Amino acid sequence: MTSGPRIALYQPDIAGNTGTILRFAACMGLAVDIIEPAGFDLSDRNLKRAGMDYLEMAALTRHVDWQAFREHLHAQNRRLILLSTRASVPYTGFAFSDRDTLLFGRESAGVPEAVHEAADARLVIPMQPGARSLNLALSVAMVAGESIRQLRHATI
């Protein structure tokens, strides 16, 4: 579960989304990084309800802040792939790698400019004109699913 692409959440706001993402990641054999501070207590009952009994299966690494996460990425020689509504490259046209960490921003504010600048690639999920954003858990599932498809890691 520790090799291959990873999912990273930058200071997530909504426990239910994070729980759903942890459940998805556990089922798909993906590890998750949470960059704190989160907008909720990670023991929050909504997180447990959304993650159900899959939370014990989830490979979760918590990072105290952005700098600690960057040091972890560097030590693991991982590529940082940011999903952003400000990007221009569609996620479906990108060649994913086993050493990718797929980074998703806060539900309320995305990521700061310094995080954008630190990314090795910036990808977008194309949407209809006028649409602002998708639900975070849905976005993670779409992009991670494409990564898995490309890398043939699906076991279901």
Coordinates of N, CA, C and O in Angstrom, one line a residue:
M1 N 0.8 -1.2 0.0 CA 0.0 0.0 0.0 C 0.9 1.3 0.0 O 0.4 2.3 -0.3
T2 N 2.1 1.2 0.3 CA 2.9 2.4 0.4 C 3.6 2.7 -0.9 O 4.0 3.9 -1.1
S3 N 3.7 1.8 -1.8 CA 4.3 2.2 -3.1 C 3.2 2.7 -4.1 O 2.0 2.4 -3.8
G4 N 3.6 3.3 -5.1 CA 2.6 3.8 -6.1 C 2.1 5.2 -5.7 O 2.7 5.9 -4.8
P5 N 1.2 5.7 -6.4 CA 0.7 7.1 -6.2 C 0.1 7.2 -4.8 O -0.4 6.3 -4.2
R6 N 0.2 8.5 -4.3 CA -0.4 8.8 -3.0 C -1.4 10.0 -3.2 O -1.3 10.7 -4.1
I7 N -2.3 10.1 -2.2 CA -3.2 11.3 -2.2 C -2.8 12.2 -1.0 O -2.5 11.7 0.1
A8 N -2.7 13.5 -1.3 CA -2.4 14.4 -0.2 C -3.5 15.5 -0.1 O -3.9 16.0 -1.2
L9 N -3.9 15.8 1.1 CA -4.9 16.8 1.3 C -4.3 17.9 2.1 O -3.8 17.7 3.2
Y10 N -4.4 19.1 1.5 CA -3.8 20.3 2.1 C -4.8 20.9 3.0 O -5.9 21.4 2.6
Q11 N -4.6 20.9 4.3 CA -5.5 21.5 5.3 C -7.0 21.3 5.0 O -7.7 22.3 4.9
P12 N -7.4 20.0 5.0 CA -8.8 19.8 4.6 C -9.8 20.5 5.7 O -9.4 20.5 6.8
D13 N -10.9 20.9 5.2 CA -11.9 21.6 6.0 C -13.0 20.7 6.5 O -13.6 21.0 7.6
I14 N -13.4 19.7 5.7 CA -14.6 19.0 6.0 C -14.3 17.5 6.3 O -13.8 16.8 5.5
A15 N -14.7 17.1 7.5 CA -14.4 15.8 8.0 C -15.0 14.7 7.1 O -14.4 13.7 6.9
G16 N -16.3 14.9 6.7 CA -16.9 14.0 5.9 C -16.2 13.7 4.6 O -16.1 12.5 4.2
N17 N -15.7 14.7 3.9 CA -14.9 14.5 2.7 C -13.7 13.7 3.0 O -13.3 12.8 2.3
T18 N -13.0 14.1 4.1 CA -11.7 13.4 4.4 C -12.0 11.9 4.7 O -11.3 11.0 4.3
G19 N -13.1 11.6 5.5 CA -13.4 10.3 5.8 C -13.7 9.5 4.5 O -13.3 8.3 4.4
T20 N -14.5 10.1 3.6 CA -14.8 9.4 2.3 C -13.5 9.1 1.5 O -13.4 8.0 0.9
I21 N -12.6 10.1 1.5 CA -11.3 9.9 0.8 C -10.5 8.8 1.4 O -9.9 7.9 0.7
L22 N -10.5 8.7 2.8 CA -9.7 7.7 3.4 C -10.4 6.3 3.1 O -9.6 5.3 2.9
R23 N -11.7 6.2 3.1 CA -12.3 5.0 2.7 C -12.0 4.6 1.3 O -11.6 3.4 1.0
F24 N -12.1 5.5 0.4 CA -11.7 5.3 -1.0 C -10.3 4.8 -1.1 O -10.0 3.8 -1.8
A25 N -9.4 5.5 -0.5 CA -8.0 5.1 -0.5 C -7.7 3.7 0.0 O -6.9 3.0 -0.5
A26 N -8.3 3.4 1.1 CA -8.2 2.1 1.7 C -8.6 1.0 0.8 O -8.0 0.0 0.6
C27 N -9.8 1.2 0.1 CA -10.3 0.2 -0.8 C -9.4 0.1 -2.1 O -9.4 -1.0 -2.7
M28 N -8.8 1.2 -2.5 CA -8.0 1.2 -3.7 C -6.5 0.9 -3.4 O -5.7 0.8 -4.4
G29 N -6.1 0.8 -2.2 CA -4.7 0.5 -1.8 C -3.8 1.7 -2.0 O -2.6 1.6 -2.3
L30 N -4.3 2.9 -1.7 CA -3.6 4.1 -1.8 C -3.3 4.7 -0.5 O -4.2 4.6 0.4
A31 N -2.2 5.3 -0.3 CA -1.8 6.0 1.0 C -2.3 7.4 0.9 O -2.4 8.0 -0.2
V32 N -2.6 8.0 2.1 CA -3.0 9.4 2.2 C -2.1 10.2 3.1 O -1.8 9.7 4.2
D33 N -1.8 11.4 2.7 CA -1.1 12.4 3.5 C -2.0 13.5 3.8 O -2.7 14.0 2.9
I34 N -2.1 13.9 5.1 CA -2.9 15.0 5.5 C -1.9 16.1 6.0 O -1.1 15.8 6.9
I35 N -2.0 17.2 5.4 CA -1.1 18.4 5.8 C -1.9 19.2 6.7 O -3.0 19.8 6.3
E36 N -1.5 19.3 7.9 CA -2.2 20.1 8.9 C -1.8 21.5 8.9 O -0.8 21.9 8.3
P37 N -2.6 22.4 9.6 CA -3.8 22.0 10.4 C -5.0 21.8 9.6 O -5.3 22.4 8.6
A38 N -5.8 20.8 10.0 CA -7.1 20.5 9.4 C -8.1 21.4 10.0 O -7.9 21.9 11.1
G39 N -9.2 21.5 9.4 CA -10.3 22.4 9.9 C -11.2 21.6 10.9 O -12.3 22.1 11.2
F40 N -10.8 20.4 11.3 CA -11.5 19.6 12.2 C -10.6 18.7 13.0 O -9.4 18.5 12.6
D41 N -11.0 18.1 14.0 CA -10.3 17.1 14.8 C -10.3 15.8 14.0 O -11.4 15.3 13.7
L42 N -9.1 15.2 13.8 CA -9.1 14.0 13.0 C -9.8 12.8 13.7 O -10.0 11.8 13.1
S43 N -10.2 13.0 14.9 CA -11.0 12.0 15.6 C -12.4 12.3 15.6 O -13.3 11.6 16.1
D44 N -12.8 13.4 14.8 CA -14.2 13.8 14.7 C -15.1 12.7 14.3 O -14.8 11.9 13.5
R45 N -16.3 12.7 14.9 CA -17.2 11.6 14.6 C -17.7 11.5 13.2 O -18.0 10.5 12.6
N46 N -17.7 12.7 12.5 CA -18.1 12.7 11.1 C -17.0 12.0 10.2 O -17.4 11.4 9.2
L47 N -15.8 12.2 10.6 CA -14.7 11.5 9.9 C -14.9 10.0 10.1 O -14.8 9.2 9.1
K48 N -15.1 9.6 11.3 CA -15.3 8.1 11.5 C -16.6 7.6 10.8 O -16.6 6.5 10.3
R49 N -17.7 8.4 10.8 CA -18.9 7.9 10.1 C -18.7 7.8 8.6 O -19.0 6.8 8.0
A50 N -18.0 8.8 8.0 CA -17.8 8.7 6.5 C -16.8 7.6 6.2 O -16.9 6.9 5.2
G51 N -15.8 7.4 7.0 CA -14.7 6.4 6.8 C -15.2 5.0 7.2 O -14.6 4.0 6.8
M52 N -16.2 4.9 8.0 CA -16.7 3.7 8.5 C -15.6 2.8 9.1 O -14.7 3.3 9.7
D53 N -15.6 1.5 8.9 CA -14.6 0.6 9.5 C -13.4 0.6 8.6 O -12.4 -0.1 8.9
Y54 N -13.3 1.4 7.5 CA -12.2 1.4 6.7 C -11.0 2.2 7.2 O -9.9 2.2 6.7
L55 N -11.3 3.1 8.2 CA -10.2 3.9 8.7 C -9.1 3.1 9.3 O -7.9 3.5 9.1
E56 N -9.3 2.0 9.8 CA -8.2 1.1 10.3 C -7.4 0.6 9.2 O -6.2 0.3 9.3
M57 N -8.0 0.5 8.0 CA -7.3 -0.1 6.8 C -6.5 1.0 6.1 O -5.6 0.7 5.3
A58 N -6.8 2.3 6.4 CA -6.2 3.4 5.6 C -4.8 3.6 6.0 O -4.4 3.6 7.2
A59 N -3.9 3.8 5.0 CA -2.5 4.2 5.3 C -2.4 5.7 5.3 O -2.3 6.3 4.3
L60 N -2.5 6.2 6.5 CA -2.6 7.7 6.7 C -1.3 8.2 7.4 O -0.8 7.6 8.4
T61 N -0.7 9.3 6.8 CA 0.4 10.0 7.4 C 0.0 11.4 7.6 O -0.5 12.1 6.6
R62 N 0.2 11.9 8.8 CA -0.2 13.3 9.1 C 1.1 14.1 9.2 O 2.1 13.6 9.7
H63 N 1.1 15.3 8.6 CA 2.2 16.2 8.6 C 1.8 17.4 9.3 O 0.8 18.0 9.0
V64 N 2.7 17.9 10.2 CA 2.3 19.0 11.1 C 2.1 20.3 10.3 O 1.4 21.1 10.7
D65 N 2.8 20.4 9.2 CA 2.6 21.6 8.3 C 3.2 21.4 6.9 O 3.7 20.3 6.6
W66 N 3.1 22.4 6.1 CA 3.5 22.3 4.7 C 5.0 21.9 4.6 O 5.4 21.1 3.8
Q67 N 5.8 22.5 5.4 CA 7.3 22.3 5.4 C 7.6 20.8 5.7 O 8.4 20.2 5.0
A68 N 7.0 20.3 6.7 CA 7.2 18.9 7.1 C 6.8 18.0 5.9 O 7.4 17.0 5.6
F69 N 5.7 18.3 5.2 CA 5.2 17.5 4.1 C 6.2 17.6 3.0 O 6.6 16.6 2.3
R70 N 6.8 18.8 2.7 CA 7.8 19.0 1.6 C 9.0 18.2 1.9 O 9.6 17.5 1.0
E71 N 9.4 18.1 3.2 CA 10.6 17.3 3.5 C 10.3 15.8 3.3 O 11.2 15.1 2.8
H72 N 9.1 15.4 3.6 CA 8.7 14.0 3.4 C 8.8 13.7 1.9 O 9.3 12.6 1.5
L73 N 8.2 14.6 1.1 CA 8.2 14.3 -0.4 C 9.7 14.2 -0.9 O 10.0 13.3 -1.7
H74 N 10.5 15.1 -0.5 CA 11.9 15.2 -0.9 C 12.6 13.9 -0.5 O 13.3 13.2 -1.3
A75 N 12.4 13.4 0.8 CA 13.1 12.2 1.3 C 12.6 11.0 0.5 O 13.4 10.0 0.3
Q76 N 11.4 11.0 0.0 CA 10.8 9.9 -0.7 C 11.0 10.0 -2.2 O 10.5 9.1 -3.0
N77 N 11.6 11.1 -2.7 CA 11.8 11.4 -4.1 C 10.5 11.2 -4.9 O 10.4 10.6 -5.9
R78 N 9.5 12.0 -4.4 CA 8.2 11.9 -5.0 C 7.9 13.2 -5.8 O 8.4 14.2 -5.5
R79 N 7.1 13.0 -6.8 CA 6.7 14.1 -7.7 C 5.4 14.7 -7.1 O 4.4 13.9 -6.8
L80 N 5.3 16.0 -7.0 CA 4.1 16.7 -6.5 C 3.2 17.1 -7.7 O 3.6 18.0 -8.5
I81 N 2.0 16.6 -7.7 CA 1.0 16.9 -8.8 C -0.2 17.6 -8.1 O -0.9 17.0 -7.3
L82 N -0.3 18.9 -8.4 CA -1.4 19.7 -7.8 C -2.6 19.7 -8.7 O -2.5 20.0 -9.9
L83 N -3.8 19.5 -8.1 CA -5.0 19.7 -8.8 C -5.6 21.0 -8.5 O -5.7 21.4 -7.3
S84 N -5.9 21.8 -9.5 CA -6.3 23.2 -9.3 C -7.2 23.7 -10.4 O -7.0 23.4 -11.6
T85 N -8.2 24.5 -10.0 CA -9.1 25.1 -11.0 C -8.3 26.1 -11.9 O -8.8 26.5 -12.9
R86 N -7.1 26.5 -11.4 CA -6.3 27.5 -12.1 C -5.4 26.9 -13.1 O -4.7 27.6 -13.8
A87 N -5.3 25.6 -13.1 CA -4.4 24.9 -14.1 C -5.0 24.8 -15.5 O -6.2 25.1 -15.6
S88 N -4.2 24.5 -16.5 CA -4.7 24.4 -17.8 C -4.5 23.0 -18.4 O -5.2 22.7 -19.4
V89 N -3.8 22.1 -17.8 CA -3.5 20.8 -18.3 C -4.6 19.8 -17.8 O -4.7 19.6 -16.5
P90 N -5.4 19.2 -18.6 CA -6.4 18.3 -18.1 C -5.8 17.0 -17.5 O -4.8 16.5 -18.1
Y91 N -6.3 16.5 -16.4 CA -5.8 15.4 -15.7 C -5.8 14.1 -16.7 O -5.0 13.3 -16.5
T92 N -6.7 14.1 -17.6 CA -6.8 12.9 -18.5 C -5.7 13.0 -19.6 O -5.5 11.9 -20.3
G93 N -5.0 14.1 -19.7 CA -4.0 14.2 -20.7 C -2.6 14.1 -20.1 O -1.6 14.5 -20.8
F94 N -2.5 13.7 -18.9 CA -1.2 13.7 -18.1 C -0.8 12.3 -17.9 O -1.6 11.4 -17.7
A95 N 0.5 12.0 -18.0 CA 1.1 10.7 -17.8 C 1.5 10.6 -16.3 O 2.5 11.2 -15.9
F96 N 0.8 9.8 -15.6 CA 1.0 9.6 -14.2 C 2.2 8.6 -13.9 O 2.5 7.8 -14.8
S97 N 2.8 8.7 -12.8 CA 3.9 7.9 -12.4 C 3.7 7.3 -11.0 O 2.9 7.8 -10.2
D98 N 4.3 6.2 -10.7 CA 4.2 5.5 -9.4 C 4.7 6.4 -8.3 O 4.4 6.2 -7.1
R99 N 5.6 7.4 -8.6 CA 6.1 8.3 -7.6 C 5.4 9.6 -7.4 O 5.8 10.5 -6.8
D100 N 4.2 9.6 -7.9 CA 3.3 10.9 -7.8 C 2.6 10.9 -6.5 O 2.1 9.9 -6.0
T101 N 2.5 12.2 -6.0 CA 1.6 12.5 -4.9 C 0.6 13.5 -5.4 O 1.0 14.6 -5.9
L102 N -0.6 13.1 -5.4 CA -1.7 13.9 -6.0 C -2.2 14.8 -4.9 O -2.8 14.4 -3.9
L103 N -2.0 16.1 -5.0 CA -2.3 17.1 -3.9 C -3.6 17.8 -4.3 O -3.7 18.4 -5.4
F104 N -4.5 17.9 -3.3 CA -5.8 18.5 -3.4 C -5.9 19.6 -2.3 O -5.5 19.3 -1.1
G105 N -6.3 20.8 -2.6 CA -6.4 21.9 -1.7 C -7.6 21.9 -0.8 O -8.5 21.0 -0.9
R106 N -7.6 22.9 0.1 CA -8.7 23.1 1.0 C -10.0 23.3 0.3 O -10.1 23.9 -0.7
E107 N -11.1 22.7 0.8 CA -12.4 22.9 0.2 C -12.7 24.4 0.1 O -13.3 24.9 -0.8
S108 N -12.4 25.2 1.1 CA -12.8 26.6 1.2 C -11.9 27.5 0.5 O -12.3 28.6 0.1
A109 N -10.6 27.2 0.3 CA -9.6 28.2 -0.2 C -8.6 27.6 -1.2 O -7.7 28.4 -1.6
G110 N -8.6 26.3 -1.5 CA -7.5 25.8 -2.3 C -6.2 25.8 -1.6 O -6.1 25.4 -0.4
V111 N -5.2 26.2 -2.3 CA -3.8 26.2 -1.7 C -3.2 27.6 -2.0 O -3.6 28.3 -2.9
P112 N -2.3 28.0 -1.1 CA -1.6 29.3 -1.3 C -0.7 29.3 -2.6 O -0.3 28.2 -3.0
E113 N -0.3 30.5 -3.0 CA 0.6 30.6 -4.2 C 1.9 29.8 -4.0 O 2.3 29.2 -5.0
A114 N 2.5 29.8 -2.9 CA 3.7 29.1 -2.7 C 3.6 27.6 -2.9 O 4.5 26.9 -3.4
V115 N 2.4 27.0 -2.6 CA 2.1 25.6 -2.9 C 2.0 25.4 -4.4 O 2.6 24.5 -5.0
H116 N 1.3 26.3 -5.1 CA 1.2 26.3 -6.6 C 2.6 26.2 -7.2 O 2.9 25.4 -8.1
E117 N 3.5 27.1 -6.7 CA 4.8 27.2 -7.3 C 5.7 26.0 -7.0 O 6.6 25.7 -7.8
A118 N 5.4 25.3 -5.9 CA 6.2 24.1 -5.5 C 5.8 22.9 -6.3 O 6.6 21.9 -6.3
A119 N 4.7 22.9 -7.0 CA 4.2 21.7 -7.7 C 5.0 21.4 -8.9 O 5.5 22.3 -9.6
D120 N 5.3 20.1 -9.2 CA 6.0 19.7 -10.4 C 5.1 19.8 -11.6 O 5.5 19.9 -12.7
A121 N 3.8 19.6 -11.4 CA 2.8 19.7 -12.4 C 1.5 20.2 -11.8 O 1.2 19.9 -10.6
R122 N 0.7 20.9 -12.6 CA -0.6 21.4 -12.2 C -1.7 20.9 -13.2 O -1.5 21.2 -14.4
L123 N -2.7 20.3 -12.6 CA -3.7 19.7 -13.5 C -5.1 20.2 -13.1 O -5.3 20.6 -12.0
V124 N -6.0 20.1 -14.1 CA -7.4 20.6 -13.9 C -8.3 19.5 -14.3 O -8.0 18.7 -15.2
I125 N -9.5 19.4 -13.6 CA -10.6 18.6 -14.1 C -11.5 19.5 -14.9 O -12.1 20.5 -14.3
P126 N -11.5 19.3 -16.2 CA -12.3 20.2 -17.1 C -13.8 20.1 -16.7 O -14.4 19.1 -16.4
M127 N -14.4 21.3 -16.6 CA -15.9 21.4 -16.2 C -16.6 22.3 -17.2 O -15.9 23.0 -18.0
Q128 N -17.9 22.4 -17.1 CA -18.7 23.2 -17.9 C -18.4 24.7 -17.6 O -18.1 25.0 -16.4
P129 N -18.5 25.6 -18.5 CA -18.3 27.0 -18.2 C -19.2 27.5 -17.1 O -20.4 27.1 -17.1
G130 N -18.7 28.3 -16.2 CA -19.5 28.8 -15.1 C -19.4 27.9 -13.9 O -19.8 28.3 -12.8
A131 N -19.0 26.6 -14.0 CA -18.9 25.8 -12.8 C -17.6 26.1 -12.1 O -16.6 26.2 -12.7
R132 N -17.7 26.2 -10.7 CA -16.6 26.6 -9.9 C -15.7 25.5 -9.5 O -14.5 25.5 -9.6
S133 N -16.3 24.4 -9.0 CA -15.5 23.3 -8.5 C -16.4 22.1 -8.2 O -17.6 22.2 -8.1
L134 N -15.8 20.9 -8.1 CA -16.5 19.7 -7.7 C -16.2 19.4 -6.2 O -15.3 20.0 -5.6
N135 N -17.0 18.5 -5.7 CA -16.8 18.1 -4.3 C -15.4 17.4 -4.2 O -14.9 16.8 -5.2
L136 N -14.7 17.7 -3.1 CA -13.3 17.2 -3.0 C -13.2 15.7 -3.1 O -12.3 15.2 -3.8
A137 N -14.0 15.0 -2.4 CA -13.9 13.5 -2.5 C -14.2 13.0 -3.9 O -13.5 12.1 -4.4
L138 N -15.1 13.6 -4.6 CA -15.3 13.2 -6.0 C -14.1 13.5 -6.9 O -13.7 12.7 -7.7
S139 N -13.5 14.7 -6.7 CA -12.3 15.0 -7.5 C -11.2 14.1 -7.2 O -10.5 13.6 -8.2
V140 N -11.0 13.7 -6.0 CA -9.9 12.7 -5.6 C -10.2 11.4 -6.3 O -9.3 10.8 -6.9
A141 N -11.4 10.9 -6.3 CA -11.8 9.6 -6.9 C -11.5 9.7 -8.4 O -11.0 8.7 -9.0
M142 N -11.9 10.8 -9.1 CA -11.7 10.9 -10.5 C -10.2 10.8 -10.9 O -9.8 10.0 -11.7
V143 N -9.4 11.7 -10.2 CA -8.0 11.8 -10.6 C -7.2 10.6 -10.2 O -6.4 10.0 -11.0
A144 N -7.4 10.1 -9.0 CA -6.7 8.9 -8.5 C -7.2 7.7 -9.4 O -6.3 6.8 -9.7
G145 N -8.4 7.6 -9.8 CA -8.9 6.5 -10.6 C -8.2 6.5 -12.0 O -7.8 5.5 -12.5
E146 N -8.0 7.7 -12.5 CA -7.2 7.8 -13.8 C -5.8 7.4 -13.6 O -5.2 6.7 -14.4
S147 N -5.2 7.8 -12.5 CA -3.8 7.4 -12.2 C -3.7 5.9 -12.1 O -2.8 5.3 -12.7
I148 N -4.6 5.3 -11.3 CA -4.6 3.8 -11.2 C -4.8 3.2 -12.5 O -4.2 2.2 -12.9
R149 N -5.8 3.7 -13.3 CA -6.0 3.1 -14.7 C -4.7 3.1 -15.5 O -4.4 2.1 -16.1
Q150 N -4.1 4.2 -15.5 CA -2.8 4.3 -16.3 C -1.7 3.4 -15.8 O -1.0 2.8 -16.6
L151 N -1.6 3.3 -14.5 CA -0.5 2.5 -13.9 C -0.9 1.0 -13.7 O -0.1 0.2 -13.2
R152 N -2.2 0.7 -14.0 CA -2.7 -0.7 -13.9 C -2.5 -1.3 -12.5 O -2.1 -2.4 -12.3
H153 N -2.8 -0.4 -11.5 CA -2.8 -0.9 -10.1 C -4.1 -1.4 -9.6 O -4.3 -1.8 -8.5
A154 N -5.2 -1.3 -10.4 CA -6.5 -1.7 -10.0 C -6.5 -3.2 -9.7 O -6.0 -4.0 -10.5
T155 N -7.1 -3.5 -8.6 CA -7.1 -5.0 -8.2 C -8.6 -5.4 -8.2 O -8.8 -6.5 -7.7
I156 N -9.5 -4.6 -8.6 CA -10.9 -5.0 -8.6 C -11.4 -5.3 -10.0 O -10.8 -5.0 -11.0

